[in-house]
Short mmCIF file of C-alpha atoms and ligand atoms in Angstrom, two decimals:
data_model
loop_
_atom_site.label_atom_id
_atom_site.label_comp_id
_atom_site.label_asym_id
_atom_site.label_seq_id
_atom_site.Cartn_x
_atom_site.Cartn_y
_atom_site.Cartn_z
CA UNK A 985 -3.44 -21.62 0.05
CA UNK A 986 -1.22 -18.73 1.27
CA UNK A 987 -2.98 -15.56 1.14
CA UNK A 988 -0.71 -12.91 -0.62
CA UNK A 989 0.41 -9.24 0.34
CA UNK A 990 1.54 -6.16 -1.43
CA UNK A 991 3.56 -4.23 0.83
CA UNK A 992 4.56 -0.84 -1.26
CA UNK A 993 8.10 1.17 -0.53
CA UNK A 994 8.90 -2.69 0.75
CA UNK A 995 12.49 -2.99 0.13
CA UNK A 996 13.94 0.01 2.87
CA UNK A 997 12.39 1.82 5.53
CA UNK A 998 9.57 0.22 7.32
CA UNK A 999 8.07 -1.21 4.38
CA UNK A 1000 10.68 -3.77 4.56
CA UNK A 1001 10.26 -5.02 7.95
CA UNK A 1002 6.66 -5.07 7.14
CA UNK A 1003 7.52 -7.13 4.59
CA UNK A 1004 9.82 -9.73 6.50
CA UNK A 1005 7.34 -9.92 9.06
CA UNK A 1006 4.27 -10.80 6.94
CA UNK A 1007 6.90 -13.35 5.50
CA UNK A 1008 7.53 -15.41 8.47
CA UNK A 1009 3.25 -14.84 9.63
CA UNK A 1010 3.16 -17.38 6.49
CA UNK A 1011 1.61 -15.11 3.65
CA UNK A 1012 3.43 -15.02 0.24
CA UNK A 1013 5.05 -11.19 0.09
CA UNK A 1014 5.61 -9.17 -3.18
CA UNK A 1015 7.22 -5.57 -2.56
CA UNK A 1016 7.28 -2.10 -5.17
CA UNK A 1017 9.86 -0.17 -4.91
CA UNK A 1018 10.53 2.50 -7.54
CA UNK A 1019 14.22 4.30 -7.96
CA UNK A 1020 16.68 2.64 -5.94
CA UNK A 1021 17.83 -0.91 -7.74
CA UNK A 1022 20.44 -2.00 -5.75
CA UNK A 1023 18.46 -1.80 -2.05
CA UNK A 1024 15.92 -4.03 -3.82
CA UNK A 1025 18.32 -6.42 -5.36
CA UNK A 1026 20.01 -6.68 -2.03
CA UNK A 1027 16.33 -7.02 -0.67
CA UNK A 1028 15.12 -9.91 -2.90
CA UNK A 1029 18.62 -11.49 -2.42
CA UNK A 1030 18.48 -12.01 1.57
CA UNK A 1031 14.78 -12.51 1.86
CA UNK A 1032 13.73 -14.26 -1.28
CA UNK A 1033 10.82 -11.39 -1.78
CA UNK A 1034 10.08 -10.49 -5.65
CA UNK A 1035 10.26 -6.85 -5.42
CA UNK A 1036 8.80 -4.88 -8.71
CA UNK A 1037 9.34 -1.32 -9.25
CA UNK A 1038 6.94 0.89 -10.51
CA UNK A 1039 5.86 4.60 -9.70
CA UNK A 1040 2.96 4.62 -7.01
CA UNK A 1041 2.14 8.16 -7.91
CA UNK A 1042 0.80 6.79 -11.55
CA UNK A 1043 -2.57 5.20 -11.40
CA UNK A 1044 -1.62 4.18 -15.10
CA UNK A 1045 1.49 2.14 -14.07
CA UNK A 1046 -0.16 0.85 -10.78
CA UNK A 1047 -3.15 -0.44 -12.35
CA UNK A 1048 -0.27 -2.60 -14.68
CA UNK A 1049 1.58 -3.50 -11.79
CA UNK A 1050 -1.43 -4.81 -9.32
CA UNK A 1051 -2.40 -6.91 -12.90
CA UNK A 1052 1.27 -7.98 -13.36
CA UNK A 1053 1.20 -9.37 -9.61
CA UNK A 1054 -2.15 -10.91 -9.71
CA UNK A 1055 -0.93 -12.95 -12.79
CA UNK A 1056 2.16 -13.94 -11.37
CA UNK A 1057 1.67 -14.84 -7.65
CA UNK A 1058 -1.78 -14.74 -6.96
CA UNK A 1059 -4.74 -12.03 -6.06
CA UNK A 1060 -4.12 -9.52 -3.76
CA UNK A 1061 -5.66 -9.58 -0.45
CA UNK A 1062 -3.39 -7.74 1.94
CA UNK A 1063 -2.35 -4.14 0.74
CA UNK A 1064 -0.05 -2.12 2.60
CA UNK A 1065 -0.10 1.66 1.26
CA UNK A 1066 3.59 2.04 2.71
CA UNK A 1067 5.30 4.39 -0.05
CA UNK A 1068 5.93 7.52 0.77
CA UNK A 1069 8.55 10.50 0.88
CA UNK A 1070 9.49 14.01 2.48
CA UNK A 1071 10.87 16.65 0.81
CA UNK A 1072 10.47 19.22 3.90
CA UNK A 1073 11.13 22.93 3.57
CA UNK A 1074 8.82 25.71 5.53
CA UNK A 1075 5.88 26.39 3.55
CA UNK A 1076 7.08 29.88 2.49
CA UNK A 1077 9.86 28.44 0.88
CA UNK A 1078 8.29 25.43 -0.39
CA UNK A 1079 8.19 25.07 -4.07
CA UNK A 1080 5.10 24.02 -5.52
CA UNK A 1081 7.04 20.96 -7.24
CA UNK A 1082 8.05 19.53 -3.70
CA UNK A 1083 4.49 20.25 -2.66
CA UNK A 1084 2.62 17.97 -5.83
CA UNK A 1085 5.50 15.22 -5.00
CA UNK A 1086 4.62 14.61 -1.82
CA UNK A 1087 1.23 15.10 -2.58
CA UNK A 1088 0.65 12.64 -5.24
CA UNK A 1089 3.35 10.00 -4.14
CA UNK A 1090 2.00 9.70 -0.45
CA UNK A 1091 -1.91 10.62 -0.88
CA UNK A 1092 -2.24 10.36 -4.62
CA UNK A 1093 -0.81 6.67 -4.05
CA UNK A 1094 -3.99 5.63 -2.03
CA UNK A 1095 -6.49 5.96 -4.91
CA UNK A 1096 -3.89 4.65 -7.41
CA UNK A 1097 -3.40 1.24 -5.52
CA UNK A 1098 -6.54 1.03 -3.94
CA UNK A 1099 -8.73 1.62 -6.75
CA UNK A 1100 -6.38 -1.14 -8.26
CA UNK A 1101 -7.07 -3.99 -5.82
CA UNK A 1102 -10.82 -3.04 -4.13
CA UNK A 1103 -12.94 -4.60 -7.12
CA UNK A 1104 -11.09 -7.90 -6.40
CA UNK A 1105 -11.45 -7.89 -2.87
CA UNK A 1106 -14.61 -6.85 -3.39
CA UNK A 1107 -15.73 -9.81 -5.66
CA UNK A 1108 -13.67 -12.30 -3.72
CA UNK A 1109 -15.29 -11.23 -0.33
CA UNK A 1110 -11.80 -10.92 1.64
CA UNK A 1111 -9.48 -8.04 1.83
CA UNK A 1112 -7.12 -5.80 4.40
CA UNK A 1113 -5.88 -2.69 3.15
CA UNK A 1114 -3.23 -1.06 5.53
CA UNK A 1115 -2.59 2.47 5.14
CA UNK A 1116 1.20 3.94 6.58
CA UNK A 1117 0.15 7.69 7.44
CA UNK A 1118 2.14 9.49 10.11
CA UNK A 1119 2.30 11.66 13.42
CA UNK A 1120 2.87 14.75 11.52
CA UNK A 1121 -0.72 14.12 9.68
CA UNK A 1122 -2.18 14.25 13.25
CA UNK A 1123 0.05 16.99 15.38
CA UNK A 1124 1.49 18.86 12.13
CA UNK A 1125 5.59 19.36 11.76
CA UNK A 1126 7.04 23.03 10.79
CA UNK A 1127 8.27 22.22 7.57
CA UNK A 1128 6.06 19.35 6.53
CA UNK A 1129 3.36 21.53 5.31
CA UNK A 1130 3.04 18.56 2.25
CA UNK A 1131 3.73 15.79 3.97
CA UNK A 1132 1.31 16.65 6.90
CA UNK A 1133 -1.72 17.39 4.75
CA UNK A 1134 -1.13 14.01 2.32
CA UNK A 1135 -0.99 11.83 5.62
CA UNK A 1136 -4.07 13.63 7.50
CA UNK A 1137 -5.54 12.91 4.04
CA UNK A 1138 -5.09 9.24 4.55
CA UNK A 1139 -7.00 9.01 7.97
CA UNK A 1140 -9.88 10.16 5.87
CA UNK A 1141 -9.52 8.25 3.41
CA UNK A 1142 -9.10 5.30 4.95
CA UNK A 1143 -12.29 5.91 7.25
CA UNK A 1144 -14.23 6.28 4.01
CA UNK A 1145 -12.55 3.47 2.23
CA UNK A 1146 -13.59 1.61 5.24
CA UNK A 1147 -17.45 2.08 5.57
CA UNK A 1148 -17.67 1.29 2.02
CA UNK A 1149 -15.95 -1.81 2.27
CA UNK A 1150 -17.27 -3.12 5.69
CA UNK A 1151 -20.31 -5.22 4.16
CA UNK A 1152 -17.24 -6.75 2.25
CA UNK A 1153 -15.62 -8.57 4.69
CA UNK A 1154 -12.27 -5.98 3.68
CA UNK A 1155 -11.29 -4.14 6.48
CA UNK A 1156 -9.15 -0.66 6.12
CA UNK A 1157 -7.19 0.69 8.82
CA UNK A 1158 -4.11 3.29 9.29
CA UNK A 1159 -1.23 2.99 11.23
CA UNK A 1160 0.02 6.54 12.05
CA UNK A 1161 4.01 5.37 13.09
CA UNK A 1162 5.94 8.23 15.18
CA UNK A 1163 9.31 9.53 14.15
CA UNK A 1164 11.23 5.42 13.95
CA UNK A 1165 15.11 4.74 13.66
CA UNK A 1166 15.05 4.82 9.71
CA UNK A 1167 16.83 6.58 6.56
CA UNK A 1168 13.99 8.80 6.19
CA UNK A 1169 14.14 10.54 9.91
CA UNK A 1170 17.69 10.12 10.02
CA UNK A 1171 17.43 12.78 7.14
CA UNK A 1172 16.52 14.97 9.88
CA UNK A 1173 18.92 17.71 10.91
CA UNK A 1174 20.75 16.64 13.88
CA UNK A 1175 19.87 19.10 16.45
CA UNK A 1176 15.89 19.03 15.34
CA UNK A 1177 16.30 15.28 15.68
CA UNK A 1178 17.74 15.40 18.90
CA UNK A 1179 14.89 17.70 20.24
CA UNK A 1180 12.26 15.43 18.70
CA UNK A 1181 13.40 12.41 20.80
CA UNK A 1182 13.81 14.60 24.14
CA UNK A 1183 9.85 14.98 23.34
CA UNK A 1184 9.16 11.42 22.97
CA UNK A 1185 8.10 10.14 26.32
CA UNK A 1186 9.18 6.24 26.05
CA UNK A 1187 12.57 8.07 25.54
CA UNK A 1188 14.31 6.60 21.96
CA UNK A 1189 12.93 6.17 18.65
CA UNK A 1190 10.31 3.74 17.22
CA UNK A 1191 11.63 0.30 15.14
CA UNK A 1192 10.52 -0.70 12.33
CA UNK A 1193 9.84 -4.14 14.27
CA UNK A 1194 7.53 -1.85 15.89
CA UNK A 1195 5.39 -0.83 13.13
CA UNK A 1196 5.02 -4.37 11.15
CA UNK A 1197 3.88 -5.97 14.67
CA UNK A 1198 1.23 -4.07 14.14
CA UNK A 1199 0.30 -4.78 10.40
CA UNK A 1200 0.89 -8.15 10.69
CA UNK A 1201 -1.67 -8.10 13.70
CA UNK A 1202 -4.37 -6.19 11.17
CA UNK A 1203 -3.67 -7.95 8.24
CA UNK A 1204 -4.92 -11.26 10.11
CA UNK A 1205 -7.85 -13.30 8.89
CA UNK A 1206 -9.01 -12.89 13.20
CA UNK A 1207 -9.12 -8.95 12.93
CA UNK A 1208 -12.05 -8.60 10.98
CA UNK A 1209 -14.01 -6.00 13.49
CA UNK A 1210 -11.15 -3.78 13.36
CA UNK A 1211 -11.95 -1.36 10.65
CA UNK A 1212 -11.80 2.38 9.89
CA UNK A 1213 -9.65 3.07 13.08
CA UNK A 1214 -6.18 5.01 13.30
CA UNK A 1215 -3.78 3.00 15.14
CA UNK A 1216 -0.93 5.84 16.67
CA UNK A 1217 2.64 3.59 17.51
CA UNK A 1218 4.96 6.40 19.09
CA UNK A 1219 5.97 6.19 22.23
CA UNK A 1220 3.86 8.21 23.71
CA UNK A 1221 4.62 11.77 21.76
CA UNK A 1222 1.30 12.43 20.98
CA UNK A 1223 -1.94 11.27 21.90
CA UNK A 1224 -5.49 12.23 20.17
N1 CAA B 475 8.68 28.12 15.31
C1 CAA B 475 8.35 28.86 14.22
N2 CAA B 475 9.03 28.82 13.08
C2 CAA B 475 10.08 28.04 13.03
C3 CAA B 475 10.51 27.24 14.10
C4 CAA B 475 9.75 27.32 15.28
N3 CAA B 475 10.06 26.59 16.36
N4 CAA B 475 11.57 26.55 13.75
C5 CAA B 475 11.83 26.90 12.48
N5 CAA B 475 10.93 27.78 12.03
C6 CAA B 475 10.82 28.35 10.72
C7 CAA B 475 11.19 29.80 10.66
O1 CAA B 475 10.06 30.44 10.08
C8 CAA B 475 12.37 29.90 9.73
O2 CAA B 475 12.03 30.65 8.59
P1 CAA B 475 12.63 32.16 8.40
O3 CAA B 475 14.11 32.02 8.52
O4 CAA B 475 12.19 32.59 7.07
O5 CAA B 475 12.01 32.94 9.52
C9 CAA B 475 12.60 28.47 9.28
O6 CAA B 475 11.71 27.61 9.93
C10 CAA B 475 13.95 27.98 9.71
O7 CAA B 475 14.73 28.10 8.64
P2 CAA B 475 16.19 27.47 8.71
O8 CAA B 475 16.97 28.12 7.63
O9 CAA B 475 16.72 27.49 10.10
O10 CAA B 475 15.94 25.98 8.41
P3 CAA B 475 15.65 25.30 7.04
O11 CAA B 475 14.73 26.13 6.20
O12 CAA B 475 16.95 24.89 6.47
O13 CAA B 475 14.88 23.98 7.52
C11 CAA B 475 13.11 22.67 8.30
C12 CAA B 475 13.68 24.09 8.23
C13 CAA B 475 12.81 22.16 6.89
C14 CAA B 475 11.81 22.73 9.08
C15 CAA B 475 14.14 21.74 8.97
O14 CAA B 475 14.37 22.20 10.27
C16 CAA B 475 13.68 20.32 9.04
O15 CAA B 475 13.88 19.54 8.14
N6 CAA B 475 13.04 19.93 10.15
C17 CAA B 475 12.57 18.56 10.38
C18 CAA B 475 11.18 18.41 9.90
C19 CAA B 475 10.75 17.01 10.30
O16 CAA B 475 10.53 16.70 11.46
N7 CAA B 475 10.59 16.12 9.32
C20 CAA B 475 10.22 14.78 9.61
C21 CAA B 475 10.89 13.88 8.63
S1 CAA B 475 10.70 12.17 9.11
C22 CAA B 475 9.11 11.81 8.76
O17 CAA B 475 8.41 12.56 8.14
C23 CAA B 475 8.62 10.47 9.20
C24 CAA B 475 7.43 10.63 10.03
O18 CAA B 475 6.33 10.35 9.57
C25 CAA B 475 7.56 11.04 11.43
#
């Protein structure tokens, strides 16, 4: 039987090549999305994924959504934690609205989905949870004062997540992408962007091919002893 993965902010971004990939590696793909209707009806039209949309940032409404998936296509066990958004501003302009968004859609959204699928996995003895975090969680950004601390938050919670899990046969890992050719960095002012890249030794931006080669690689049956680690894709801009 085809094992199934949730892949979160599926339908744009990298989420969606994430999804496409795991696709064609065989497993049976559902995607969240949450405000933007038409990007997942045009999703779930040319790849045949169900996307549902619910708000990541709500443990209520994920702990309906991980229950409405598991009835419909199956239990989860591949979770990619790939929602997430910027609202950037310097922090002494920062409002403490855009600092709770990102807060509790990108690091909030770990527990929230997590705490949603780990009894399963748990029970069932299999699981790979994939957690997107970012560059700018390990090297900081000016202006991503929220965004920086939610996705430095992820590294540790996805070493804890880890050790707890290991005995399990689940394995949790992070991907921390650098800046990649999508909407999101594109929303980057021109000349900032155009510095950034100068800085990036490889030369050009990441793909989102890029990052789901990578997930599908971890979210294999064969990667079990990979577990707790921080996987940096980008190009060569930073190095811990
Ligand atoms: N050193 C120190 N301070 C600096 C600085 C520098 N090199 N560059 C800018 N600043 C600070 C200054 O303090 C200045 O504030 P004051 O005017 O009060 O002194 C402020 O930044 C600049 O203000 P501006 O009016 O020029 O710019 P702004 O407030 O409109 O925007 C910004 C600033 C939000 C940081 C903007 O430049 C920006 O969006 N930068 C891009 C941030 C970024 O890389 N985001 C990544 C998004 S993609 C992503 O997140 C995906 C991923 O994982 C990689």
């Amino acid at each position: 039987m085809k094992r199934t993965a949730l892949v979160t902010g599926g339908t744009r971004g990298l989420g969606r090549q994430i999804a496409i990939d795991l696709q064609a590696a065989g497993y049976q793909v559902v995607v969240v999305y949450h405000n933007n209707a038409e990007a997942a009806a045009e999703f779930t039209r040319t790849t045949s994924i169900p996307a549902i949309s619910w708000d990541v940032a709500d443990f209520e409404a994920c702990r309906l959504g991980v229950a409405h998936v598991e009835r419909d296509y199956g239990a989860i066990d591949i979770l990619v934690n790939d929602a997430g958004i910027t609202r950037d501003a310097v922090l002494h302009r920062m409002t403490e609205d855009q600092w709770w968004q990102v807060i509790n859609t990108n690091l909030g959204s770990m527990f929230n989905m997590c705490r949603n699928v780990i009894e399963g996995m748990r029970t069932r003895g299999f699981g790979r949870v994939i957690n997107i975090s970012s560059i700018n969680g390990e090297k900081g950004q000016i202006g991503q004062a929220n965004y920086a601390a939610a996705k430095a938050g992820i590294l540790g919670f996805t070493r804890t997540l880890a050790l707890e899990s290991a005995r399990k046969n689940i394995t949790v890992n992070a991907i921390a992408p650098g800046y990649c050719d999508t909407e999101m960095v594109a929303a980057v002012p021109e000349e900032v962007l155009k510095t950034i890249i100068d800085n990036i030794p490889v030369g050009r931006l990441g793909t989102p091919e890029d990052i789901a080669r990578m997930v599908t690689f971890l979210a294999d049956d064969n990667a079990g002893f990979i577990t707790g680690a921080t996987i940096e894709i980008n190009g060569g801009q930073y190095m811990s």
